[in-house]
Coordinates of C-alpha atoms in Angstrom, one line a residue:
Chain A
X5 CA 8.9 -38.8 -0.1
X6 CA 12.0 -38.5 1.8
X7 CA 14.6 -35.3 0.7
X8 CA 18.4 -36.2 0.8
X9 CA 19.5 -34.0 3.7
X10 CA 23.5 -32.6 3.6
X11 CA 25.0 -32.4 6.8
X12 CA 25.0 -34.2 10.0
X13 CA 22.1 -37.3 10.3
X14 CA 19.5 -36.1 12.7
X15 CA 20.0 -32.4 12.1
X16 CA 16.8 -30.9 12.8
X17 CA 15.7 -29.3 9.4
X18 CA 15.6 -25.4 9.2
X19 CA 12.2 -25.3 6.7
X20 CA 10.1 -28.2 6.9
X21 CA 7.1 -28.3 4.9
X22 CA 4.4 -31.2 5.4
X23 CA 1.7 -31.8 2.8
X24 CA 1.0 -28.9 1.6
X25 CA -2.3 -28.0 -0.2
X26 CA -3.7 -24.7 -1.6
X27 CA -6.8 -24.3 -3.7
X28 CA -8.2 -21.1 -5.3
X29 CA -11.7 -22.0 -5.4
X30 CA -11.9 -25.7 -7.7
X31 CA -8.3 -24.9 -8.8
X32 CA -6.1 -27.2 -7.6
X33 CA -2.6 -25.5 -7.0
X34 CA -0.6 -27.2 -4.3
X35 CA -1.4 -31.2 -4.1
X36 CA 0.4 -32.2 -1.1
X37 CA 4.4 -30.8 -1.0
X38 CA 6.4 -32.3 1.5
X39 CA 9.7 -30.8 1.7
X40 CA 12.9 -30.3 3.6
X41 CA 15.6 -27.9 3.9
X42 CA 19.1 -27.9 5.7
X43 CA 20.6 -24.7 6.9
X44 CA 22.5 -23.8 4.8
X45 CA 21.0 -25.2 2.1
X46 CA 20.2 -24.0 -1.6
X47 CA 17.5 -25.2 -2.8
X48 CA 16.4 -24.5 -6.7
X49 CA 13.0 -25.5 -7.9
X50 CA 11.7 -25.7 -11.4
X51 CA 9.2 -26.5 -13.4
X52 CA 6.5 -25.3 -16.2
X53 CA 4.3 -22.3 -15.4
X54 CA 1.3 -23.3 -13.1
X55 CA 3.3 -25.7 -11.8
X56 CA 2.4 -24.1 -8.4
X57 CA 6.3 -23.1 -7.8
X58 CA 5.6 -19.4 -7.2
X59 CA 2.5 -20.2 -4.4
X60 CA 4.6 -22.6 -2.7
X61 CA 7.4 -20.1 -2.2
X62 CA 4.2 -17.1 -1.6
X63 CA 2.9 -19.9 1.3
X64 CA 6.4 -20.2 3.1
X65 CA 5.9 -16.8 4.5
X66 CA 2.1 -16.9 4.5
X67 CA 1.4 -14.3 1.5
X68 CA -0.6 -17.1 0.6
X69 CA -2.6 -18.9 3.4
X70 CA -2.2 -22.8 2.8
X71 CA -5.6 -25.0 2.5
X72 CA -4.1 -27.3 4.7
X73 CA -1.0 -28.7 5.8
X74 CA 2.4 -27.3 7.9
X75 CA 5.2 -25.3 7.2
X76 CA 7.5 -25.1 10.4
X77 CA 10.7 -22.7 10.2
X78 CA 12.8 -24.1 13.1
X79 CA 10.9 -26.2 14.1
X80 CA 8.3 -23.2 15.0
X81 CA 4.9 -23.3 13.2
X82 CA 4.1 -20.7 10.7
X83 CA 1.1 -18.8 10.5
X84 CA -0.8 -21.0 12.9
X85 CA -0.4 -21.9 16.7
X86 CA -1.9 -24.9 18.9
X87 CA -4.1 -23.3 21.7
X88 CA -5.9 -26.1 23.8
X89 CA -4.8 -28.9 21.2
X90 CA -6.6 -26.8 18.2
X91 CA -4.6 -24.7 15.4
X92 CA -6.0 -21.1 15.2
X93 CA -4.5 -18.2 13.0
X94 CA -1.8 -16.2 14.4
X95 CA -2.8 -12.4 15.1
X96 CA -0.9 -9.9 12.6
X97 CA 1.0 -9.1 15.0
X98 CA 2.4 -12.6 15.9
X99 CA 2.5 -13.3 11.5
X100 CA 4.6 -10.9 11.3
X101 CA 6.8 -11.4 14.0
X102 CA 7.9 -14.8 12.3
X103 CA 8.0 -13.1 8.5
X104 CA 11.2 -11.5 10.0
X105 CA 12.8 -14.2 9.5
X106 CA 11.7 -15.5 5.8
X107 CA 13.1 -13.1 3.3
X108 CA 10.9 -12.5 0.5
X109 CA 12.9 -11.3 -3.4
X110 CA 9.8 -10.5 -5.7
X111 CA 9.8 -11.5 -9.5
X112 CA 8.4 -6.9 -10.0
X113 CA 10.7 -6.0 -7.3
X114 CA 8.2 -4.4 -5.3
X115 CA 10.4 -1.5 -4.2
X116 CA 9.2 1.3 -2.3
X117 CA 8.7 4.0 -5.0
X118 CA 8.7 7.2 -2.3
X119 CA 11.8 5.7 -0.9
X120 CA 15.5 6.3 -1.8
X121 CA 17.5 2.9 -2.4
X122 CA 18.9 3.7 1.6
X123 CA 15.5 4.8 2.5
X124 CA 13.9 1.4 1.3
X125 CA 16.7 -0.8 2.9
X126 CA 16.6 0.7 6.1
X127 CA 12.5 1.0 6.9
X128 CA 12.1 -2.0 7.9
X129 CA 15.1 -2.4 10.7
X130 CA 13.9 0.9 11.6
X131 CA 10.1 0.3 12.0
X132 CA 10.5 -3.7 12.9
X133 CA 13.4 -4.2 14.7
X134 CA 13.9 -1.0 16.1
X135 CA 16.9 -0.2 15.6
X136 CA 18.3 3.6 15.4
X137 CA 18.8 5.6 11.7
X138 CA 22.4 5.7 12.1
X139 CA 22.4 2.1 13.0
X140 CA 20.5 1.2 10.4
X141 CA 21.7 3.2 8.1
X142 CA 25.6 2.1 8.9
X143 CA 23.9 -1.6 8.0
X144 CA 22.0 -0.3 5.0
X145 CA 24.9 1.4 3.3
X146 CA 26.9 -1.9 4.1
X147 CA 24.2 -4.4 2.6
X148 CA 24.2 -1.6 -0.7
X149 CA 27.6 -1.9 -0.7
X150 CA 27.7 -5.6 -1.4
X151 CA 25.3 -5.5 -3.5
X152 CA 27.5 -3.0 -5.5
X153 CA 25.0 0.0 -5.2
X154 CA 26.8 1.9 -2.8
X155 CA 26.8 5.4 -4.9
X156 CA 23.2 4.7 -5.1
X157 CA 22.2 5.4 -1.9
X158 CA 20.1 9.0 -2.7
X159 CA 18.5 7.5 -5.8
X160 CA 14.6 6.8 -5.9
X161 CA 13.7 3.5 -7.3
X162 CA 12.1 5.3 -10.9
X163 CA 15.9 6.3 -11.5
X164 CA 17.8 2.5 -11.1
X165 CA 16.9 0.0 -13.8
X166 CA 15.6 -3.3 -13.2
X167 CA 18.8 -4.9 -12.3
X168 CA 19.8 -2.2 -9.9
X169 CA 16.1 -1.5 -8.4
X170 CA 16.4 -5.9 -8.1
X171 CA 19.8 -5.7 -6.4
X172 CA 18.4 -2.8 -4.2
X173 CA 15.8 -5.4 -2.9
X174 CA 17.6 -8.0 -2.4
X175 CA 19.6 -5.6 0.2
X176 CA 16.2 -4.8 1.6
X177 CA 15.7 -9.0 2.5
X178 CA 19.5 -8.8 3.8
X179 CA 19.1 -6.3 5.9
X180 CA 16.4 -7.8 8.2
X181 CA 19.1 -11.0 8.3
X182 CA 16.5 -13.6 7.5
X183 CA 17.2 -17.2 8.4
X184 CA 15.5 -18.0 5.2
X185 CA 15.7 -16.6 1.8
X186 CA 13.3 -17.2 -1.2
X187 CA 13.6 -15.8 -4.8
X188 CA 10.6 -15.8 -6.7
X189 CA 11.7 -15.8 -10.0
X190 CA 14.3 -12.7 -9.7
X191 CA 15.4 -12.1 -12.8
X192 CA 12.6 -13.2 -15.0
X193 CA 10.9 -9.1 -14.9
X194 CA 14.5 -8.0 -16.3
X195 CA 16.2 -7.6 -19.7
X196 CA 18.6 -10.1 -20.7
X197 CA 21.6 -7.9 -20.8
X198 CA 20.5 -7.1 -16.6
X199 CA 20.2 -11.1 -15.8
X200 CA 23.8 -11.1 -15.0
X201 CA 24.5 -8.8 -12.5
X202 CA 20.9 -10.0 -10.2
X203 CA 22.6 -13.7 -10.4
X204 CA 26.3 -12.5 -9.4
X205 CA 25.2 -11.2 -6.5
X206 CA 22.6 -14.2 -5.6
X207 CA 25.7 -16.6 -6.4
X208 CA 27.6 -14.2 -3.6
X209 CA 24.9 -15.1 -1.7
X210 CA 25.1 -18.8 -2.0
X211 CA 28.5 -18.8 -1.3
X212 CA 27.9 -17.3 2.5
X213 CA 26.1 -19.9 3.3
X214 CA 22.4 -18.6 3.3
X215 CA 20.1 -20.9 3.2
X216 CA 18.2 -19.8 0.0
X217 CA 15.0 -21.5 -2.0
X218 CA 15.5 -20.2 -5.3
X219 CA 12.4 -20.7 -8.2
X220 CA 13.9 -19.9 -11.6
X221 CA 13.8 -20.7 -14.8
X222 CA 17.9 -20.0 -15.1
X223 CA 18.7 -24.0 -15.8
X224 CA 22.5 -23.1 -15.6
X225 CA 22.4 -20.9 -12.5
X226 CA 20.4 -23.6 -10.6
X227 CA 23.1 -26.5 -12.0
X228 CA 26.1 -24.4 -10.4
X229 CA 24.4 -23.0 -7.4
X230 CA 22.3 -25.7 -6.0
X231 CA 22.6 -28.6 -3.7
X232 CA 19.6 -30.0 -4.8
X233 CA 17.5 -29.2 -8.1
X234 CA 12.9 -30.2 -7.6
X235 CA 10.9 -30.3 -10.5
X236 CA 7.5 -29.5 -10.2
X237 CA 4.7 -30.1 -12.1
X238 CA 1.1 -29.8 -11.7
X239 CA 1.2 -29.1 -7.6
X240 CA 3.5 -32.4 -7.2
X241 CA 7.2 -32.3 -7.0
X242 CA 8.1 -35.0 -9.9
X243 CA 11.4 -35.4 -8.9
X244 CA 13.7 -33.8 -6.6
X245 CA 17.9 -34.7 -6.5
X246 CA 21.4 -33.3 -7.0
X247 CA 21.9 -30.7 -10.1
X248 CA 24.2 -33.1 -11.9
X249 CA 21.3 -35.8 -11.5
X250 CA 18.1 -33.6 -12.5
X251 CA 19.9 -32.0 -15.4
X252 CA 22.2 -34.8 -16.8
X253 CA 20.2 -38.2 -16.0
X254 CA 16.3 -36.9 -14.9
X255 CA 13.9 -40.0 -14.3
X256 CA 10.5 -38.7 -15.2
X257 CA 9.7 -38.0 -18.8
X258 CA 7.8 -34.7 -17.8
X259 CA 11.6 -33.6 -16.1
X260 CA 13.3 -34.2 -19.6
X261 CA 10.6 -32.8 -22.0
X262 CA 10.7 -29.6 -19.7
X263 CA 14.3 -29.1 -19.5
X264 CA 14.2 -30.0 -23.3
X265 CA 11.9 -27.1 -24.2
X266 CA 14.0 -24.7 -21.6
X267 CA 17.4 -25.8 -23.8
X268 CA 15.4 -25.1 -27.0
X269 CA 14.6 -22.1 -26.2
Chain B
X15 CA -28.4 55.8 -11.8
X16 CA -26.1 53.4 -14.2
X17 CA -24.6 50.0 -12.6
X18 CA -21.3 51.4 -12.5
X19 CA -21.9 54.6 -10.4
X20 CA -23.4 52.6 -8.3
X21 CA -20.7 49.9 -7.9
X22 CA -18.1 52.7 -7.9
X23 CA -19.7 55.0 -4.6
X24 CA -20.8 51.7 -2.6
X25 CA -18.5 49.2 -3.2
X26 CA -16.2 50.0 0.2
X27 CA -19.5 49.7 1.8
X28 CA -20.7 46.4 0.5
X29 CA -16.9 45.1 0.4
X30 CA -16.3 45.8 4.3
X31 CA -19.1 43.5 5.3
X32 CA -18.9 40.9 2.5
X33 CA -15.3 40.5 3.1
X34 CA -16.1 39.9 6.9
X35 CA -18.1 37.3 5.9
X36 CA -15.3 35.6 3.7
X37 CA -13.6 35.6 7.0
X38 CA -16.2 33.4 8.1
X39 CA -16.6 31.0 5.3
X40 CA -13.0 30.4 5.3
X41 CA -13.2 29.3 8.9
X42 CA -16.3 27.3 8.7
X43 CA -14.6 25.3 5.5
X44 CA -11.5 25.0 7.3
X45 CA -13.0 23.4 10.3
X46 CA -15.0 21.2 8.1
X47 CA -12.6 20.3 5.8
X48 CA -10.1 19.4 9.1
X49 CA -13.6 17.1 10.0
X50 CA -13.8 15.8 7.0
X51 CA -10.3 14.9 6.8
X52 CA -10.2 12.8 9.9
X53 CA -13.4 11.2 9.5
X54 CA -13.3 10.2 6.3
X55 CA -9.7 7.9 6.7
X56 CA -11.5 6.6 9.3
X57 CA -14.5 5.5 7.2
X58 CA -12.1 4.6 4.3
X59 CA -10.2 2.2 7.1
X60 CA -13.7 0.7 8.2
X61 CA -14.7 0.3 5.0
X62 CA -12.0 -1.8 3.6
X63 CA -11.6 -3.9 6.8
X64 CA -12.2 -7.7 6.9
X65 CA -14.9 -7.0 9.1
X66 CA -18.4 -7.2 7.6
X67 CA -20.0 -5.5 10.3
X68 CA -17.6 -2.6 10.1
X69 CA -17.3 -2.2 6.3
X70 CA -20.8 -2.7 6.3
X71 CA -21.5 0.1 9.1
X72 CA -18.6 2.5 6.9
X73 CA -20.8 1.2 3.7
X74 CA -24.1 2.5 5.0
X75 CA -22.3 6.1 6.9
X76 CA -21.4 6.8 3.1
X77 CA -24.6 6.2 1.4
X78 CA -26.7 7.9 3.6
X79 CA -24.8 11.0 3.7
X80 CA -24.4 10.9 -0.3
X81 CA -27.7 10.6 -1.2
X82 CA -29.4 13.1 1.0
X83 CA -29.0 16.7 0.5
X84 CA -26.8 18.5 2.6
X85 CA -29.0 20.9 3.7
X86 CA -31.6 18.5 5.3
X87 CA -28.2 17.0 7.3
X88 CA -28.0 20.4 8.4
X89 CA -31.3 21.0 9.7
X90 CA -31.2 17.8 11.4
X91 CA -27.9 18.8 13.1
X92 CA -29.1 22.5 13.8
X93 CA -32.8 22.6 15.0
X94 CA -33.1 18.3 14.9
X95 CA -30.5 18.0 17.5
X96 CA -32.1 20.0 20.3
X97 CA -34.7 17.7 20.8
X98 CA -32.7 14.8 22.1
X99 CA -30.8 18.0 24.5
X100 CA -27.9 18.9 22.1
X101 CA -27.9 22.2 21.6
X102 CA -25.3 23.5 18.8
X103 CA -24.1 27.1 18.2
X104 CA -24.8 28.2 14.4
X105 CA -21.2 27.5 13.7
X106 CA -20.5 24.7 15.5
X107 CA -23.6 22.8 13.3
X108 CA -22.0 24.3 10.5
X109 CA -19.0 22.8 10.8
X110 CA -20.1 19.7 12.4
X111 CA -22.7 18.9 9.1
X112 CA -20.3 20.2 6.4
X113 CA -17.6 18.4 8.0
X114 CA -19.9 14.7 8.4
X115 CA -20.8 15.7 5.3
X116 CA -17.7 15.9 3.1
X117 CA -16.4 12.9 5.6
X118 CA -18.5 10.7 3.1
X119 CA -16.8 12.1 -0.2
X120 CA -13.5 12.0 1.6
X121 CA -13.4 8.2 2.6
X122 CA -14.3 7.5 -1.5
X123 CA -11.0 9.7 -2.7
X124 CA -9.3 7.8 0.3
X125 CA -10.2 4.4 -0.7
X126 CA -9.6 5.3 -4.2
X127 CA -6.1 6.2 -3.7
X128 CA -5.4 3.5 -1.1
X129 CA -6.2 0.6 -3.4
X130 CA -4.8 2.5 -6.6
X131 CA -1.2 1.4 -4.9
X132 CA 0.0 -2.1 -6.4
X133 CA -1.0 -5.0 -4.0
X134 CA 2.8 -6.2 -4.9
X135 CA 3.3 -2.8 -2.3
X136 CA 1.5 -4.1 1.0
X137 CA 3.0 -7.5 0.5
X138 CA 6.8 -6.4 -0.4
X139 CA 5.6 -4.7 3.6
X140 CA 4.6 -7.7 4.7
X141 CA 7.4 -9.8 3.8
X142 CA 9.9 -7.8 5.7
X143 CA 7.4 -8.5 9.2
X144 CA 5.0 -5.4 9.0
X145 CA 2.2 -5.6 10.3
X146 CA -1.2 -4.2 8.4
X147 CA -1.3 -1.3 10.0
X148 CA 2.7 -0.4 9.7
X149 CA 2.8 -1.1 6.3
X150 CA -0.3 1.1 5.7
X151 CA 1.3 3.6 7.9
X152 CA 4.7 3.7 6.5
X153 CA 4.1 2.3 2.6
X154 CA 0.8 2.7 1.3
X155 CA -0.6 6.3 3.1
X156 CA 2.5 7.8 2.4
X157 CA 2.1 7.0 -1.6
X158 CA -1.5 7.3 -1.4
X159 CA -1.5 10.5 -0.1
X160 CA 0.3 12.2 -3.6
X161 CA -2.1 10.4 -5.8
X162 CA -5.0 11.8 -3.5
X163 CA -3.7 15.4 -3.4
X164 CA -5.9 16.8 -6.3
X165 CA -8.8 15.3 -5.4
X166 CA -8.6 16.6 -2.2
X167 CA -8.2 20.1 -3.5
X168 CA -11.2 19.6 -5.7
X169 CA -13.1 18.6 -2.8
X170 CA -11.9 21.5 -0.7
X171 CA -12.9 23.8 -3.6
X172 CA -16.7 22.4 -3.6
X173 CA -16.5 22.4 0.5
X174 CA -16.0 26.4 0.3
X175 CA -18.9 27.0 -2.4
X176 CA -21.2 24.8 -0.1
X177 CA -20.3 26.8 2.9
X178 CA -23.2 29.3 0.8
X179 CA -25.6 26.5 2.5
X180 CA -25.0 27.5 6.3
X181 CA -26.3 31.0 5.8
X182 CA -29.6 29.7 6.3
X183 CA -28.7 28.2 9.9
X184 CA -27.7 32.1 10.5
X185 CA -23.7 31.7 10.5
X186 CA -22.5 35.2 9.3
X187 CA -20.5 34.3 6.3
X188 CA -20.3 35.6 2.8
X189 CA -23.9 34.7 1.2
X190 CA -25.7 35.9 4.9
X191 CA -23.9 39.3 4.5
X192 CA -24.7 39.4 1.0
X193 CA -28.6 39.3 2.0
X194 CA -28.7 41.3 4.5
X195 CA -27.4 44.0 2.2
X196 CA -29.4 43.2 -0.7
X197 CA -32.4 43.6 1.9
X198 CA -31.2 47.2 3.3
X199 CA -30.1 48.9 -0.4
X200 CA -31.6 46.4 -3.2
X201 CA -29.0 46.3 -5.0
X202 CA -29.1 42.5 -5.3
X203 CA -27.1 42.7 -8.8
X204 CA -24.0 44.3 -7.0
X205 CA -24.2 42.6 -4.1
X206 CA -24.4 39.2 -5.5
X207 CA -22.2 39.9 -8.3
X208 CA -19.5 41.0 -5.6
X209 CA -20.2 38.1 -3.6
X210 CA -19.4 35.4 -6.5
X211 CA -16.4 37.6 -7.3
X212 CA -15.0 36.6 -3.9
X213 CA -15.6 33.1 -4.0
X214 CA -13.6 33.0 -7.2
X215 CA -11.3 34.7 -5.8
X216 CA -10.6 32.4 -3.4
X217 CA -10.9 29.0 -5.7
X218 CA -9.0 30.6 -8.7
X219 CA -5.9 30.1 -6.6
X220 CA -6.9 26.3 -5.6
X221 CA -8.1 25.4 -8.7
X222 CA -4.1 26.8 -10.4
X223 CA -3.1 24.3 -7.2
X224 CA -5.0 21.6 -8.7
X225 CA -3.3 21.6 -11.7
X226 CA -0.2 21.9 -10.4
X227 CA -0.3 18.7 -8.3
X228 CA -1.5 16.8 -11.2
X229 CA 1.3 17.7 -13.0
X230 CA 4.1 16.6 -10.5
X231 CA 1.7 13.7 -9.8
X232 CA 2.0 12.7 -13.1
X233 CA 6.2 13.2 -13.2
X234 CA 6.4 11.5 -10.2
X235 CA 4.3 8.0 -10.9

């Protein structure tokens, strides 16, 4: 399966994923994934639940550990090394050093309840990268700022609701200035009247230029944010192509009976 | 003679040595508890590492120490120990055993309130390139710690009745003065009486703490 790269032929990929598998025990949940992304890119991918959308985004920063295949993030192998020709396991220390590059936006949030808003945007540039409170809390404020949180900066997490405690964590990924965002189904924990403001600010996004691998089950936001639109379905991607192709003209059956049943909804 | 006469004429008496003897059990349950605290994160750690061998090891510390009585842990520590050329002064064993000892109850409250914080917590850590032992560090103790604060207390409250048990390895705390007087006056009623009263003197106060934390515990979750 070849991807439909944008940009310049021969432009080295930024996420390059090469047949994928992951099993839980006899559950199959990943059945070989090859995929490519540009920098730059935003990538949307749908599909029914157990599709295996949610583990393939958990294994591009190793939350999962993949049953076999490679994921490389420029070019640089993730989660494993080659020492003497074999592939061993990175040490923690090593994993993490390349998570700080692959942002991570959690369907619960996952904020850090003991932490102010500032508090849980700055701990990581602190504690990973080092960097001095003011500095990162000059960054922090900034990255709440665009977010549009900025006279939340005192609050703990228990006080925002979901759409500002989502927006809060999506400052948290900026912050670390990941090469690579992934949003594992961001606005599906939230009420419908707080959908809104969590896309605005990942259509912001989108519009800088990150390169962003979005799983969702918001059919217009992917049509209008996308360059490309995969369908999965059982561990396989089905179909993969331009929004205006996926959700006007899909090929597979399975693509138009699942976009059917969103619409119905 | 009535009881009260009695209490009434020797009670500075009885009070001057017992509460020199509180002195005592509030050091040796402070030391312990001190122990106990170090210890036992460390036995938590072991016990919930990958490592078989060490959460095995971690697994086996905590059983022992549970199911034998704390007084036979003593004895070993006190009169056992200078056999192999350790010799330990009355309140150094005391310390040392109760300390061990609580280290085993410790690393269960620990390991408790370690994995009562939400998986979603270490991984949210992860994800932003902490390591396992930052994000235990800087996300999950600091949590962990307000969930284990009244269980901790509790424990501390038991750990200063037990400190009754090292009396017998001579440390001069509460329950030693209290029999040493019983055996000069025979008064054991009054004596013992006055004894308990300043135990509960002493976990009253804990046990008001106790409460307390669960409330803001609960306002805080």
């Amino acid at each position: 399966m070849t991807a439909q790269l944008p940009g310049a032929a021969g432009q080295r990929p930024l996420l390059r994923i090469v047949d994928l598998y992951k099993r839980f025990g006899a559950l199959e949940v990943l059945t070989g994934i090859d995929l490519d992304v540009a920098r730059g890119e935003k990538v949307s991918i749908l599909g029914p639940s157990g599709s295996g959308k949610t583990t393939l985004l958990r294994c591009i920063n190793y939350l999962e550990k993949p049953s076999a295949g490679r994921i490389y993030i420029d070019d640089v192998l993730i989660g494993e090394k080659l020492v003497n020709g074999r592939t061993v396991h990175l040490s923690d220390r090593e994993l993490a050093k390349e998570r700080r590059e692959i942002g991570f936006v959690f369907q619960r949030f996952n904020l850090f309840p003991h932490l102010t808003a500032l508090e849980n945007v700055t701990i990581a540039p602190r504690k990973v990268l080092g960097q001095s409170t003011e500095e990162a809390n000059e960054r922090g404020r900034r990255m709440l700022e665009k977010v549009g949180l900025g006279h939340k900066l005192a609050e703990y997490p228990e006080r925002l609701s979901g759409g500002q405690q989502q927006r809060v964590a999506i400052a948290r990924v900026l912050a670390m200035q990941p090469k690579l965002m992934l949003f594992d189904e961001a606005t599906s924990a939230l009420d419908p009247e707080l959908i809104g403001e969590v896309l605005k600010v990942m259509r912001e996004l989108a519009e800088e230029g990150h390169t962003m691998v979005v799983v969702t089950h918001e059919v217009q936001f992917a049509g209008e944010v996308s360059d490309r639109i995969i369908f999965m379905d059982h561990g396989r991607i089905v179909e993969q192509g331009p929004p205006a192709q996926i959700l006007g003209n899909a090929r597979e059956t399975r693509t138009r009976a699942f976009l059917k049943k969103l619409a119905d909804r | 003679m009535n009881f009260w006469t009695v209490m009434i004429d020797r009670f500075p008496y009885f009070m001057s040595l017992l509460l020199k003897g509180a002195v005592m059990t509030v050091t040796v349950a402070a030391g312990a508890l001190v122990l106990a605290l170090v210890i036992g994160l460390l036995i938590a750690l072991l016990r919930m590492s990958r490592s078989r061998l060490l959460s095995g090891f971690a697994y086996v510390y905590t059983e022992f120490l549970r199911g034998t009585p704390a007084l036979a842990q003593l004895f070993v520590i006190y009169f056992g120990l200078p056999d192999v050329g350790i010799e330990l002064k009355p309140v150094q064993a005391a310390i040392i055993g109760l300390g061990i000892n609580g280290s085993a109850y410790l690393s269960e409250i620990y390991r408790a309130g370690i994995q009562a914080i939400h998986r979603g917590q270490f991984e949210a850590a992860f994800s932003l390139g902490m390591t396992p032992i930052g994000s235990m560090r800087d996300i999950v103790l600091p949590q962990a710690i307000r969930m284990m604060l009244p269980p901790i207390t509790n424990f501390s409250i038991t750990l200063l009745k037990d400190t009754a048990l090292v009396s017998v390895v001579a440390v001069p705390e509460i329950m030693f003065y209290a029999r040493n007087l019983v055996t000069e006056t025979f008064q054991s009623m009054h004596v013992y009486l006055l004894a308990a009263a300043i135990y509960l003197a002493m976990t009253i106060p804990m046990s008001r703490l106790v409460a307390y934390l669960e409330r803001t515990r609960r306002a805080w979750q």
